[in-house]
Amino acid sequence: MRKGMVCMLMLTTWWVLLSCRDDAPPPQTGLEIVLEAVEPCTVHPARTAGDTVVVKSLRIDDAVVTGDPDAFIHPCKATTQNPLAVSEGIRNTFIMEFQFDGIYPLADMDLTNWLGEGDYALQAISVDVSIEPRGFSRVVQQLPLDAQTTRVPINRAARYVRIVFSTQPGTGNTGGEYFGLNAVRFTLGSGKIVLEEDDLSHAFRRYEGWSGADGIFSFNLTDGRTHIGADFERLLFIFSDTFIGPSGTHNHVRQTMRLINNTLGYYTPAETFSEGLEFVYAGTEALPRNLFEPDYYIGYHASNLSDFDGFDRTDSPQARLDNRALGAMWRSTMQTDISLSFSLHERLPLGAAYLWNDNVDPSFGIQTFELLAKTEHGEFESLGVYTLPQATTDAPTPYQLAIDLEGVETESLKIIPFDNYESTFTHFALGKVMFTGEEGRVLHAQSAATDSLFGRDATENSARLWLQDGVVIGDVFYNFPIVVKDSPDLFKVHQVGLSRVPIVAGELMTTETAYFTTPLQARTADGGELFFGAGVMNLSTHQDLDDPYVYVYGYLDFDGRHLTVARVLPEQFENFNAWTFYDGNTFQPDIHLSAPLIKGVSAELSVSYVPEGPYEGRYVLTVMENTLSGRVSVAYAETPYGPFSAFELLYRTQEHQQFNNTFTYNAKMHPLLSTANEWIISYNVNATTNFALRDVRIYHPRFIRVILVP
């Protein structure tokens, strides 16, 4: 409310000053237009269908202008006051380009023709519209005009409107050397207004400490609710790659290029958004550190045993294990008292166990071992002692041993190694272990060891966590970080993880973070690749919905990027054997059958439930189409899993026109900052060169406000 009053006061002041000025340009020879004082009026921003949309500016190139464009577009003037005329056009057509302060759904345009003396009235016009300074579309072609006022239908969203008419006397006008109009008024229609939300964008432009990031997501630390308009007392923001350090306020140049991989922000409602926002990272401004490190997922950690990194397929024990994958196997530092454990999270019937031995240094591979299963009484009982054949380095290799486990039902298993194939015996090593359940379904197990070697090679020194979306469940924050490692020509995602962080007094206890492997990155039989965690929506917190699930969205990369969705009960969130994936008809347990729901999504996105307003009861998917297109778009569905409508373009990003070597990506809605009638959407801005990134104005989130007009 206060923001709207300030804007209205500024507009009114500008119009009053314009009405009183006496520095109007001299009239052209042959036609004199005398500027008249305009009575001040109160003009409200257009928000309801039928309102007048205020014109921000009027541009006329390649012509001589008689009159004052600012006086012509004055919203308080009468249609008989301060007309405008053009002459001496050097092209075939005159173009009058009107610009608004945002994108507006225009119903129509009332065009008042030349009312003065002379044959200057326009005969016919065409109308072009666009939401950006280029890419105009024609909506009206050679419409004849009345002698006084003509209502011109537009029925399109536009930020720019061009009136186009011939420069030929007698064709473009009624015969004189001037071409004149008395007034142009634009009327708001139903649809969506899109405005740059500068207050929010500037709150994330900082000149010391935290000074820009991407990968922004927001969460309700009060009660975890995620629907549009949910109340909160404290918000969490998470970010991925973040610059830390001072920048010059006079030249906007970073004084240091220190970059860490993840940070946090907290927002508590205050007088301004910027005042209520604080940022958190480990270490100091001079020596900043990540809050979340990839150590659990790299080196020779036992978690490697139950992930799919290094496999050529993820849907079957027929997978073959490569030895070029870095940090894909387990190795110990000790020779005695070693055991490996595998938790299925719940008691399940088993089919078989499959083991791949170490094929990097086969002499370290386990030779004999005992396999044990936990009984319903809590003890472990032996299932037998087995010999695991030695692998070769001629990778990729199939499994070396399959163990029949029909009739075994358990929630946890252990492997106790006895010896290896090395004569000097310094390490135990193992490649992968896979368990199947009923009907051969691949089960997910969390693997651990009493001892692991935490060495890493040079490539793994680049390992880092990129924070995807997450969810607040009770007093825990869950996140889906992706594990990224550099390869010679690009970075590669090696797996989707899960982190669990306690929440105490509205803050994350990041030093108590627990990490887990997941099966949420998979390869399909046709060569596609699935990733989950790009967006999360928790419907279990919404009291008016009979839906107890958390929906986790992902994407399938195959001939484009397609939306996919999984769901799980909140109490089973860490149990990936309880997750189900939508196959186009129903939710079932096989991730590889995930159906593509809509093509053209981004690697970060949002799906938000709308509890009231024009889209009541619907689900809004927000993306940047095809990740990097600059097209901020939405689609709608009646259920969390579709079918989704075709994309509706809301906005085209313009940072690439403002700064060199920049690109935009990964749009999403922030439902907690939104209301039923006003949606807040962010997108990321980045640059292709380090030189460009030295400009602190580039690398930080941008926001737009989408206002719904019934």
XYZ file of C-alpha atoms in Angstrom:
710
model
C 0.000 0.000 0.000
C 2.774 2.432 0.965
C 4.677 1.625 -2.230
C 1.599 2.357 -4.361
C 0.996 5.706 -2.573
C 4.609 6.760 -3.142
C 4.436 5.855 -6.827
C 1.167 7.777 -7.226
C 2.631 10.834 -5.472
C 5.703 10.815 -7.725
C 3.578 10.530 -10.872
C 1.257 13.332 -9.788
C 4.190 15.631 -8.971
C 5.781 14.983 -12.384
C 2.564 15.741 -14.221
C 1.946 18.963 -12.275
C 5.470 20.189 -13.025
C 5.061 19.289 -16.689
C 1.829 21.254 -16.886
C 3.511 24.378 -15.514
C 6.728 24.331 -17.527
C 7.485 27.104 -20.011
C 10.450 25.565 -21.869
C 8.512 23.894 -24.679
C 10.436 23.547 -27.949
C 9.721 26.145 -30.642
C 7.029 25.148 -33.148
C 7.929 24.069 -36.662
C 7.425 26.544 -39.478
C 3.958 26.270 -40.983
C 2.245 24.671 -37.965
C 2.121 25.986 -34.437
C 0.943 23.900 -31.511
C 0.493 25.918 -28.359
C 0.923 23.916 -25.170
C -1.919 24.334 -22.722
C -1.683 23.935 -18.970
C -3.209 20.688 -17.784
C -5.317 20.506 -14.671
C -3.620 18.200 -12.137
C -5.380 14.934 -11.404
C -4.860 11.796 -9.383
C -3.873 8.832 -11.526
C -3.810 5.355 -10.059
C -1.710 2.559 -11.576
C -3.881 0.449 -13.861
C -4.930 -2.669 -11.941
C -8.568 -3.291 -12.935
C -9.936 -4.041 -16.381
C -11.120 -0.763 -17.894
C -8.448 1.372 -16.201
C -6.322 3.716 -18.303
C -2.750 2.494 -18.732
C -0.285 5.343 -18.278
C 2.242 5.749 -21.079
C 5.825 6.068 -19.873
C 7.338 7.514 -23.040
C 6.725 8.192 -26.712
C 9.445 7.741 -29.311
C 9.303 9.024 -32.897
C 12.336 8.536 -35.145
C 13.147 9.678 -38.662
C 10.630 12.516 -38.672
C 10.168 16.119 -37.641
C 7.930 16.368 -34.578
C 5.707 19.379 -33.957
C 4.380 19.618 -30.433
C 5.693 17.991 -27.270
C 5.589 14.175 -26.916
C 5.586 14.386 -23.105
C 2.644 16.775 -23.146
C 0.866 14.577 -25.708
C 0.988 11.473 -23.446
C 0.103 13.389 -20.274
C -2.589 11.206 -18.634
C -4.522 14.162 -17.210
C -4.936 16.159 -20.407
C -8.202 16.477 -22.265
C -8.355 14.943 -25.732
C -8.603 18.453 -27.166
C -5.340 19.574 -25.543
C -1.727 19.356 -26.708
C -1.959 17.440 -29.990
C 1.068 16.160 -31.857
C 2.043 16.189 -35.524
C 4.837 14.636 -37.567
C 6.210 15.551 -40.970
C 9.146 15.109 -43.353
C 9.360 11.359 -42.895
C 12.371 9.796 -44.589
C 10.835 6.309 -44.799
C 7.629 4.911 -46.245
C 5.917 4.977 -42.875
C 5.893 7.021 -39.712
C 6.232 5.022 -36.471
C 5.026 6.325 -33.125
C 6.277 3.949 -30.408
C 4.551 4.079 -27.016
C 6.269 2.445 -24.048
C 4.760 1.481 -20.676
C 6.559 0.791 -17.390
C 5.755 -2.904 -17.681
C 3.822 -5.431 -19.687
C 0.055 -4.811 -19.681
C -2.864 -6.788 -21.114
C -4.315 -4.148 -23.407
C -7.973 -4.345 -24.336
C -8.045 -1.479 -26.804
C -6.722 1.939 -27.737
C -8.865 5.064 -28.131
C -7.277 7.196 -30.838
C -8.530 10.767 -31.177
C -7.712 12.081 -34.638
C -6.465 15.576 -35.492
C -9.126 18.066 -34.410
C -7.414 21.278 -35.505
C -7.311 23.106 -38.769
C -5.665 21.632 -41.847
C -5.916 18.306 -43.648
C -3.709 16.554 -41.116
C -6.071 13.866 -39.783
C -4.848 10.302 -40.261
C -6.637 8.107 -42.767
C -5.628 4.607 -41.627
C -3.176 2.997 -39.226
C -1.605 -0.346 -38.483
C -0.698 -1.373 -34.925
C 2.268 -3.504 -33.830
C 2.866 -4.736 -30.276
C 5.683 -6.401 -28.349
C 6.644 -7.244 -24.777
C 10.261 -6.245 -25.520
C 11.982 -3.614 -27.680
C 12.077 -5.974 -30.670
C 10.039 -8.791 -32.137
C 6.879 -6.808 -32.869
C 3.691 -8.511 -34.022
C 1.030 -6.807 -36.100
C -2.409 -6.870 -34.483
C -4.170 -4.275 -36.655
C -3.666 -3.865 -40.405
C -4.662 -0.622 -42.169
C -7.647 0.227 -39.995
C -9.575 3.254 -41.336
C -9.965 6.018 -38.726
C -12.967 8.115 -37.866
C -12.774 11.885 -38.058
C -12.793 12.131 -34.274
C -12.242 9.076 -31.997
C -11.731 5.469 -33.072
C -11.638 2.529 -30.664
C -8.877 0.223 -31.905
C -9.006 -3.353 -30.550
C -5.667 -4.761 -29.371
C -6.373 -7.678 -27.004
C -2.731 -8.481 -26.506
C -0.158 -8.100 -23.727
C 2.372 -5.428 -24.598
C 5.049 -3.173 -23.229
C 5.548 -1.431 -26.553
C 2.864 -0.339 -29.024
C 3.660 1.110 -32.417
C 1.185 3.127 -34.486
C 2.284 2.866 -38.123
C 0.935 4.980 -40.986
C 1.997 6.073 -44.447
C 4.174 9.134 -45.011
C 2.318 9.872 -48.270
C -0.075 12.871 -48.059
C -3.563 11.792 -49.031
C -2.775 8.192 -48.085
C -1.485 8.466 -44.560
C -3.583 11.583 -43.914
C -6.291 13.630 -45.542
C -3.848 15.529 -47.724
C -1.702 18.035 -45.802
C 2.032 18.034 -45.153
C 1.528 17.235 -41.474
C 0.154 14.061 -39.945
C -1.561 14.746 -36.630
C -3.254 13.138 -33.660
C -4.952 14.752 -30.709
C -4.784 11.952 -28.158
C -4.128 8.263 -27.605
C -5.511 6.354 -24.600
C -4.852 2.698 -23.755
C -7.336 0.621 -21.763
C -6.403 -2.298 -19.524
C -7.980 -5.649 -20.281
C -8.047 -8.965 -18.428
C -4.832 -10.894 -18.125
C -1.497 -10.358 -16.396
C 0.535 -7.244 -15.702
C 4.275 -7.966 -15.445
C 6.528 -5.456 -13.693
C 10.214 -5.563 -12.792
C 10.354 -5.874 -9.003
C 13.355 -3.602 -8.487
C 13.114 -3.446 -4.697
C 13.630 -7.193 -4.422
C 16.290 -7.345 -7.132
C 18.303 -4.529 -5.572
C 18.086 -6.170 -2.131
C 20.268 -8.955 -3.545
C 22.798 -6.567 -5.075
C 25.370 -6.126 -2.301
C 28.701 -4.311 -2.278
C 30.353 -6.085 0.642
C 30.299 -9.560 2.150
C 27.751 -11.657 0.263
C 27.791 -9.955 -3.148
C 25.813 -12.065 -5.573
C 24.760 -15.655 -6.226
C 22.553 -17.875 -8.331
C 20.388 -20.924 -7.640
C 17.950 -19.095 -5.338
C 15.151 -21.056 -3.595
C 12.972 -19.919 -0.658
C 11.389 -21.834 2.251
C 8.982 -21.267 5.126
C 10.853 -21.811 8.396
C 7.705 -21.083 10.418
C 5.590 -24.128 9.566
C 6.846 -25.462 6.234
C 3.749 -24.522 4.235
C 4.513 -23.903 0.572
C 1.302 -22.754 -1.131
C 0.872 -19.274 -2.585
C 0.147 -16.695 0.099
C 1.044 -18.884 3.112
C 1.878 -16.847 6.222
C 5.395 -16.918 7.640
C 7.534 -15.247 10.275
C 10.911 -16.189 8.823
C 12.059 -17.214 5.362
C 15.095 -19.222 4.342
C 16.895 -18.591 1.056
C 19.507 -20.985 -0.297
C 22.034 -20.146 -2.994
C 24.659 -21.989 -4.996
C 27.851 -20.369 -6.386
C 28.308 -17.127 -4.428
C 30.748 -14.224 -4.612
C 32.095 -12.964 -1.293
C 33.931 -9.669 -0.947
C 33.758 -5.901 -1.446
C 32.958 -4.004 -4.644
C 33.274 -0.349 -5.566
C 30.021 1.561 -5.188
C 31.261 4.186 -7.676
C 32.313 1.841 -10.494
C 30.519 -1.422 -9.534
C 33.769 -3.411 -9.905
C 34.500 -6.355 -7.631
C 37.695 -5.926 -5.642
C 38.038 -9.696 -5.331
C 36.687 -12.695 -7.235
C 36.361 -15.028 -4.230
C 33.686 -17.592 -5.075
C 32.262 -20.297 -2.823
C 29.706 -22.922 -3.772
C 26.783 -22.367 -1.404
C 25.393 -19.861 1.093
C 22.175 -19.089 2.968
C 19.978 -16.072 3.532
C 17.291 -15.339 6.117
C 14.454 -12.866 5.785
C 12.404 -11.534 8.672
C 9.667 -9.042 7.644
C 10.884 -5.466 8.141
C 10.224 -1.923 6.889
C 11.979 -2.785 3.626
C 12.933 -6.141 2.191
C 16.606 -5.220 2.181
C 16.545 -4.362 5.888
C 15.025 -7.735 6.755
C 17.546 -9.748 4.737
C 20.769 -11.260 6.098
C 23.262 -13.685 4.576
C 25.215 -16.551 6.090
C 28.352 -18.413 5.020
C 31.160 -20.184 6.829
C 34.462 -18.473 7.599
C 35.037 -14.763 7.127
C 34.734 -12.300 4.260
C 38.474 -12.620 3.712
C 38.431 -16.434 3.930
C 34.876 -17.628 3.213
C 33.962 -21.310 3.155
C 31.038 -23.426 2.007
C 28.310 -24.348 4.445
C 27.752 -27.665 2.670
C 30.717 -29.736 1.466
C 30.789 -32.740 -0.915
C 33.019 -34.961 1.259
C 30.325 -37.625 1.749
C 30.107 -38.160 -2.005
C 33.782 -38.164 -3.051
C 36.974 -40.105 -2.498
C 36.563 -43.761 -1.478
C 33.627 -43.231 0.881
C 31.351 -46.218 1.474
C 28.411 -44.240 0.081
C 29.878 -45.017 -3.361
C 28.830 -48.649 -2.982
C 25.118 -47.958 -3.341
C 25.005 -45.156 -5.885
C 24.939 -45.499 -9.660
C 28.039 -43.423 -10.425
C 30.205 -45.444 -12.819
C 27.408 -47.702 -14.090
C 26.407 -47.703 -17.751
C 22.762 -48.280 -16.756
C 20.747 -47.811 -13.588
C 17.755 -50.102 -14.027
C 19.231 -53.587 -13.756
C 21.961 -55.816 -12.311
C 23.087 -56.152 -15.917
C 24.847 -52.800 -15.431
C 28.582 -52.735 -16.153
C 30.998 -50.812 -13.958
C 33.487 -48.420 -15.541
C 36.809 -47.637 -13.894
C 37.088 -44.168 -15.363
C 34.459 -42.760 -13.019
C 36.191 -40.857 -10.234
C 35.196 -41.479 -6.636
C 32.910 -44.371 -7.599
C 34.194 -47.178 -5.344
C 35.020 -47.931 -1.700
C 38.418 -48.506 -0.138
C 39.503 -48.909 3.487
C 42.574 -47.690 5.320
C 42.638 -50.597 7.796
C 43.087 -54.329 7.448
C 41.042 -55.632 10.409
C 37.676 -55.071 12.071
C 36.103 -53.838 8.855
C 32.410 -54.139 8.145
C 30.064 -52.680 5.551
C 26.403 -52.009 6.318
C 23.428 -51.526 3.992
C 20.155 -50.047 5.263
C 16.940 -50.548 3.287
C 15.075 -48.251 5.714
C 12.233 -50.730 6.132
C 11.807 -54.483 6.292
C 11.534 -55.834 2.724
C 11.614 -59.236 1.001
C 14.790 -59.700 -1.045
C 15.510 -61.391 -4.329
C 19.274 -61.281 -4.760
C 22.510 -59.415 -4.071
C 24.983 -58.480 -6.810
C 28.602 -57.473 -6.211
C 31.131 -55.748 -8.461
C 34.712 -55.951 -7.248
C 37.244 -53.120 -7.497
C 38.419 -52.827 -11.120
C 40.818 -49.919 -10.622
C 43.303 -51.817 -8.421
C 41.946 -55.402 -8.527
C 44.509 -56.652 -6.012
C 42.724 -54.632 -3.289
C 39.403 -56.282 -4.101
C 37.657 -58.360 -1.435
C 38.235 -62.109 -1.867
C 36.152 -63.789 0.867
C 33.457 -62.278 3.043
C 30.490 -63.083 5.215
C 27.018 -61.740 4.434
C 24.623 -61.132 7.337
C 20.998 -59.942 7.579
C 19.188 -58.297 10.485
C 16.372 -60.391 11.919
C 13.031 -59.137 13.135
C 14.435 -59.423 16.660
C 17.269 -56.984 15.912
C 20.218 -59.386 15.721
C 22.310 -60.112 12.645
C 22.458 -63.684 11.432
C 24.809 -65.124 8.836
C 23.571 -65.890 5.345
C 26.863 -67.557 4.425
C 30.502 -67.022 3.521
C 31.228 -66.265 -0.122
C 34.151 -65.842 -2.471
C 34.041 -62.770 -4.705
C 36.028 -63.289 -7.920
C 38.749 -60.778 -8.721
C 37.866 -58.125 -11.300
C 40.067 -57.083 -14.194
C 40.971 -53.580 -15.302
C 39.409 -54.329 -18.676
C 36.379 -52.181 -17.848
C 33.477 -51.797 -18.019
C 32.913 -55.032 -16.150
C 29.733 -56.949 -15.208
C 29.092 -58.091 -11.668
C 31.419 -60.823 -10.384
C 28.998 -62.469 -7.953
C 25.236 -62.954 -7.598
C 23.791 -64.300 -4.341
C 20.286 -65.761 -4.218
C 18.370 -64.186 -1.317
C 14.899 -65.552 -2.012
C 13.084 -66.021 1.293
C 15.167 -63.411 3.132
C 13.254 -60.462 4.568
C 15.233 -57.738 6.319
C 15.784 -54.019 6.760
C 19.582 -54.140 6.989
C 22.521 -56.252 5.815
C 26.247 -56.433 6.566
C 29.339 -57.555 4.710
C 32.391 -58.544 6.764
C 35.492 -58.978 4.543
C 38.155 -61.531 5.489
C 40.891 -61.060 2.899
C 41.711 -59.603 -0.496
C 43.820 -60.460 -3.557
C 46.875 -58.472 -2.426
C 49.922 -60.294 -1.051
C 50.992 -57.421 1.238
C 47.422 -56.683 2.293
C 47.073 -52.908 2.812
C 43.499 -52.178 1.788
C 40.092 -53.693 1.307
C 38.244 -52.431 -1.776
C 34.886 -53.019 -3.400
C 33.159 -51.546 -6.474
C 29.379 -51.706 -6.063
C 26.676 -53.673 -4.279
C 23.090 -53.926 -5.558
C 20.092 -55.581 -3.913
C 16.894 -56.538 -5.657
C 13.486 -57.175 -4.171
C 10.327 -58.798 -5.394
C 10.018 -59.200 -9.182
C 13.639 -58.117 -9.585
C 13.033 -54.506 -8.557
C 16.289 -52.672 -7.770
C 16.225 -51.494 -4.152
C 18.013 -48.510 -2.732
C 20.311 -49.064 0.260
C 22.199 -46.493 2.316
C 25.713 -47.896 2.646
C 28.254 -47.204 5.376
C 31.570 -48.615 6.585
C 33.473 -48.742 9.816
C 36.441 -47.317 7.886
C 36.894 -45.485 4.590
C 39.790 -43.883 2.757
C 39.020 -40.236 2.044
C 41.646 -39.612 -0.606
C 40.692 -37.842 -3.817
C 42.437 -37.294 -7.123
C 42.976 -33.991 -8.907
C 39.624 -34.019 -10.686
C 37.766 -34.613 -7.458
C 39.338 -31.459 -6.050
C 36.773 -29.652 -8.205
C 33.865 -31.532 -6.569
C 31.153 -29.290 -5.170
C 27.497 -29.282 -4.214
C 24.933 -27.348 -6.218
C 21.803 -26.842 -4.118
C 18.549 -27.751 -5.817
C 15.134 -27.304 -4.217
C 14.164 -28.717 -0.838
C 11.404 -28.860 1.765
C 10.803 -28.133 5.439
C 9.238 -31.104 7.247
C 8.715 -30.476 10.938
C 11.959 -29.205 12.409
C 14.116 -30.542 9.560
C 15.178 -28.979 6.270
C 15.794 -31.411 3.422
C 17.668 -30.447 0.274
C 18.635 -32.211 -2.955
C 22.222 -31.159 -3.739
C 23.707 -32.348 -6.995
C 27.325 -33.504 -6.917
C 29.275 -31.715 -9.632
C 32.819 -32.486 -10.760
C 34.758 -30.829 -13.558
C 35.690 -32.847 -16.616
C 38.112 -31.653 -19.315
C 35.507 -29.728 -21.326
C 32.564 -29.123 -18.953
C 31.198 -29.854 -15.515
C 29.345 -33.101 -14.993
C 26.607 -34.080 -12.547
C 27.641 -37.340 -10.873
C 24.628 -37.846 -8.635
C 21.650 -36.283 -6.868
C 22.092 -36.410 -3.101
C 19.916 -35.655 -0.095
C 20.907 -33.589 2.932
C 19.080 -33.298 6.251
C 19.633 -30.198 8.392
C 18.059 -29.598 11.836
C 16.157 -26.317 12.312
C 16.565 -24.661 15.717
C 14.967 -21.300 16.575
C 14.407 -20.472 12.899
C 17.951 -21.237 11.727
C 19.681 -24.165 10.048
C 22.223 -26.048 12.152
C 24.506 -26.591 9.164
C 27.302 -28.179 11.217
C 24.898 -31.027 12.016
C 24.029 -31.803 8.399
C 23.594 -35.467 7.477
C 24.028 -36.633 3.872
C 22.489 -39.542 1.969
C 22.759 -41.134 -1.439
C 19.629 -41.347 -3.567
C 18.449 -43.163 -6.714
C 17.182 -39.833 -8.105
C 19.580 -39.701 -11.054
C 18.942 -42.443 -13.571
C 19.427 -43.354 -17.203
C 16.540 -44.598 -19.333
C 16.686 -47.426 -21.841
C 16.460 -45.013 -24.788
C 19.479 -42.985 -23.640
C 17.746 -40.264 -21.660
C 18.868 -39.094 -18.245
C 16.589 -38.332 -15.295
C 17.281 -35.893 -12.467
C 14.939 -35.150 -9.572
C 14.980 -32.262 -7.073
C 14.516 -29.347 -9.488
C 11.347 -28.309 -7.647
C 9.432 -29.453 -4.555
C 5.833 -28.866 -3.448
C 4.586 -30.110 -0.068
C 0.798 -30.478 -0.144
C 0.626 -32.327 3.181
C 0.756 -28.996 5.034
C -2.318 -27.577 3.285
C -5.363 -28.212 5.475
C -7.920 -27.697 2.688
C -6.420 -30.391 0.455
C -6.930 -34.099 0.875
C -3.422 -34.814 -0.384
C -0.839 -36.146 2.088
C 2.148 -36.156 -0.280
C 5.308 -34.207 -0.950
C 5.757 -33.849 -4.717
C 9.332 -33.757 -6.014
C 9.767 -32.577 -9.591
C 12.589 -33.362 -11.938
C 13.341 -33.508 -15.614
C 14.196 -35.980 -18.347
C 16.951 -34.882 -20.703
C 16.167 -36.559 -24.018
C 15.315 -34.620 -27.153
C 14.752 -31.572 -24.962
C 14.100 -31.186 -21.248
C 10.815 -32.666 -19.984
C 9.106 -32.282 -16.605
C 8.786 -35.401 -14.409
C 7.332 -35.913 -10.929
C 7.634 -38.255 -7.949
C 5.834 -38.250 -4.625
C 6.344 -39.580 -1.104
C 4.704 -39.289 2.302
C 6.569 -36.838 4.580
C 7.259 -39.532 7.182
C 8.896 -41.711 4.490
C 10.985 -38.945 2.951
C 14.355 -40.658 3.583
C 13.052 -44.057 2.468
C 13.577 -44.115 -1.285
C 12.084 -47.588 -1.541
C 8.758 -45.915 -0.618
C 8.952 -43.261 -3.352
C 6.740 -43.561 -6.419
C 7.079 -41.992 -9.856
C 4.317 -40.890 -12.218
C 4.304 -42.951 -15.428
C 1.508 -41.050 -17.194
C -1.278 -43.082 -15.623
C -0.357 -43.826 -12.029
C 2.406 -43.517 -9.457
C 4.592 -46.640 -9.354
C 8.045 -47.486 -7.882
C 10.258 -47.553 -11.008
C 11.987 -44.225 -11.689
C 12.847 -45.345 -15.217
C 9.157 -45.288 -16.170
C 8.794 -41.592 -15.279
C 6.592 -39.975 -17.911
C 7.515 -36.693 -19.623
C 4.759 -34.248 -18.676
C 5.679 -31.124 -20.650
C 8.659 -30.293 -22.849
C 10.874 -27.236 -22.489
C 11.359 -26.884 -18.722
C 14.446 -25.573 -16.930
C 16.869 -27.286 -14.529
C 15.341 -25.275 -11.674
C 11.597 -24.626 -11.592
C 8.559 -24.465 -9.358
C 5.074 -25.938 -9.167
C 2.795 -23.961 -6.841
C -0.734 -24.539 -5.585
C -3.094 -21.544 -5.833
C -5.694 -21.665 -3.010
C -7.779 -18.665 -4.141
C -8.124 -15.979 -6.785
C -8.516 -16.325 -10.556
C -6.551 -19.606 -10.624
C -8.116 -21.113 -7.501
C -7.435 -24.815 -7.129
C -4.921 -24.971 -9.956
C -1.205 -25.760 -10.036
C 1.154 -23.291 -11.713
C 4.391 -24.506 -13.270
C 6.953 -21.685 -13.603
C 10.080 -22.119 -15.733
C 12.471 -20.411 -18.042
C 11.665 -22.282 -21.210
C 14.513 -24.564 -22.298
C 16.603 -23.280 -19.351
C 18.499 -20.470 -21.152
C 15.969 -18.920 -23.544
C 15.147 -15.809 -21.509
C 11.445 -16.736 -21.806
C 9.839 -16.689 -18.342
C 6.721 -18.796 -18.766
C 3.970 -20.590 -16.867
C 1.702 -23.573 -17.508
C -1.344 -24.751 -15.577
C -2.785 -28.067 -14.420
C -5.718 -29.323 -12.392
C -3.509 -31.839 -10.539
C 0.116 -31.798 -9.325
C 1.018 -34.223 -12.119
C -0.787 -32.611 -15.045
C -1.774 -32.632 -17.766
C -0.242 -29.177 -18.134
C -1.400 -26.523 -20.560
C 0.868 -25.102 -23.218
C 3.331 -22.539 -21.904
C 2.155 -18.961 -21.549
C 4.962 -16.440 -22.061
C 5.015 -13.808 -19.303
C 8.282 -11.969 -19.790
C 11.492 -11.871 -21.793
C 14.634 -11.048 -19.828
C 16.638 -8.036 -20.996
C 19.949 -8.259 -19.127
C 21.741 -9.364 -22.283
C 20.835 -5.957 -23.748
C 22.155 -4.117 -20.678
C 25.427 -5.997 -20.123
C 27.838 -7.743 -22.465
C 28.266 -11.529 -22.394
C 25.349 -12.183 -20.058
C 22.654 -14.861 -20.040
C 19.633 -15.688 -17.890
C 18.225 -19.005 -16.706
C 16.170 -21.047 -14.201
C 13.036 -19.041 -13.449
C 10.769 -20.074 -10.572
C 7.921 -18.713 -8.459
C 8.382 -17.851 -4.781
C 4.935 -18.681 -3.389
C 5.681 -17.303 0.090
C 6.433 -13.866 -1.360
C 3.353 -14.095 -3.578
C -0.379 -13.667 -3.076
C -3.309 -15.160 -4.942
C -3.381 -12.098 -7.236
C 0.303 -11.150 -7.345
C 3.030 -13.684 -8.096
C 6.727 -13.102 -7.455
C 9.088 -14.868 -9.859
C 12.892 -14.880 -9.863
C 15.489 -15.819 -12.447
C 19.274 -16.013 -12.429
C 21.713 -13.797 -14.319
C 25.244 -14.905 -15.184
C 28.042 -14.082 -17.610
C 30.252 -16.070 -19.954
C 33.503 -14.306 -18.993
C 35.243 -13.546 -15.708
C 35.806 -10.007 -16.949
C 32.054 -9.448 -17.176
C 31.490 -11.037 -13.780
C 33.646 -8.348 -12.188
C 30.625 -6.063 -12.582
C 28.692 -6.603 -9.338
C 25.439 -5.560 -11.050
C 25.285 -8.718 -13.168
C 25.447 -11.774 -10.924
C 22.473 -11.709 -8.580
C 18.816 -12.824 -8.754
C 16.238 -10.686 -10.545
C 12.552 -10.589 -9.687
C 9.367 -9.761 -11.535
C 5.861 -9.209 -10.150
C 2.928 -10.720 -12.039
C -0.385 -8.999 -11.219
C -3.533 -10.857 -12.186
C -6.320 -8.771 -13.737
C -9.671 -10.650 -13.742
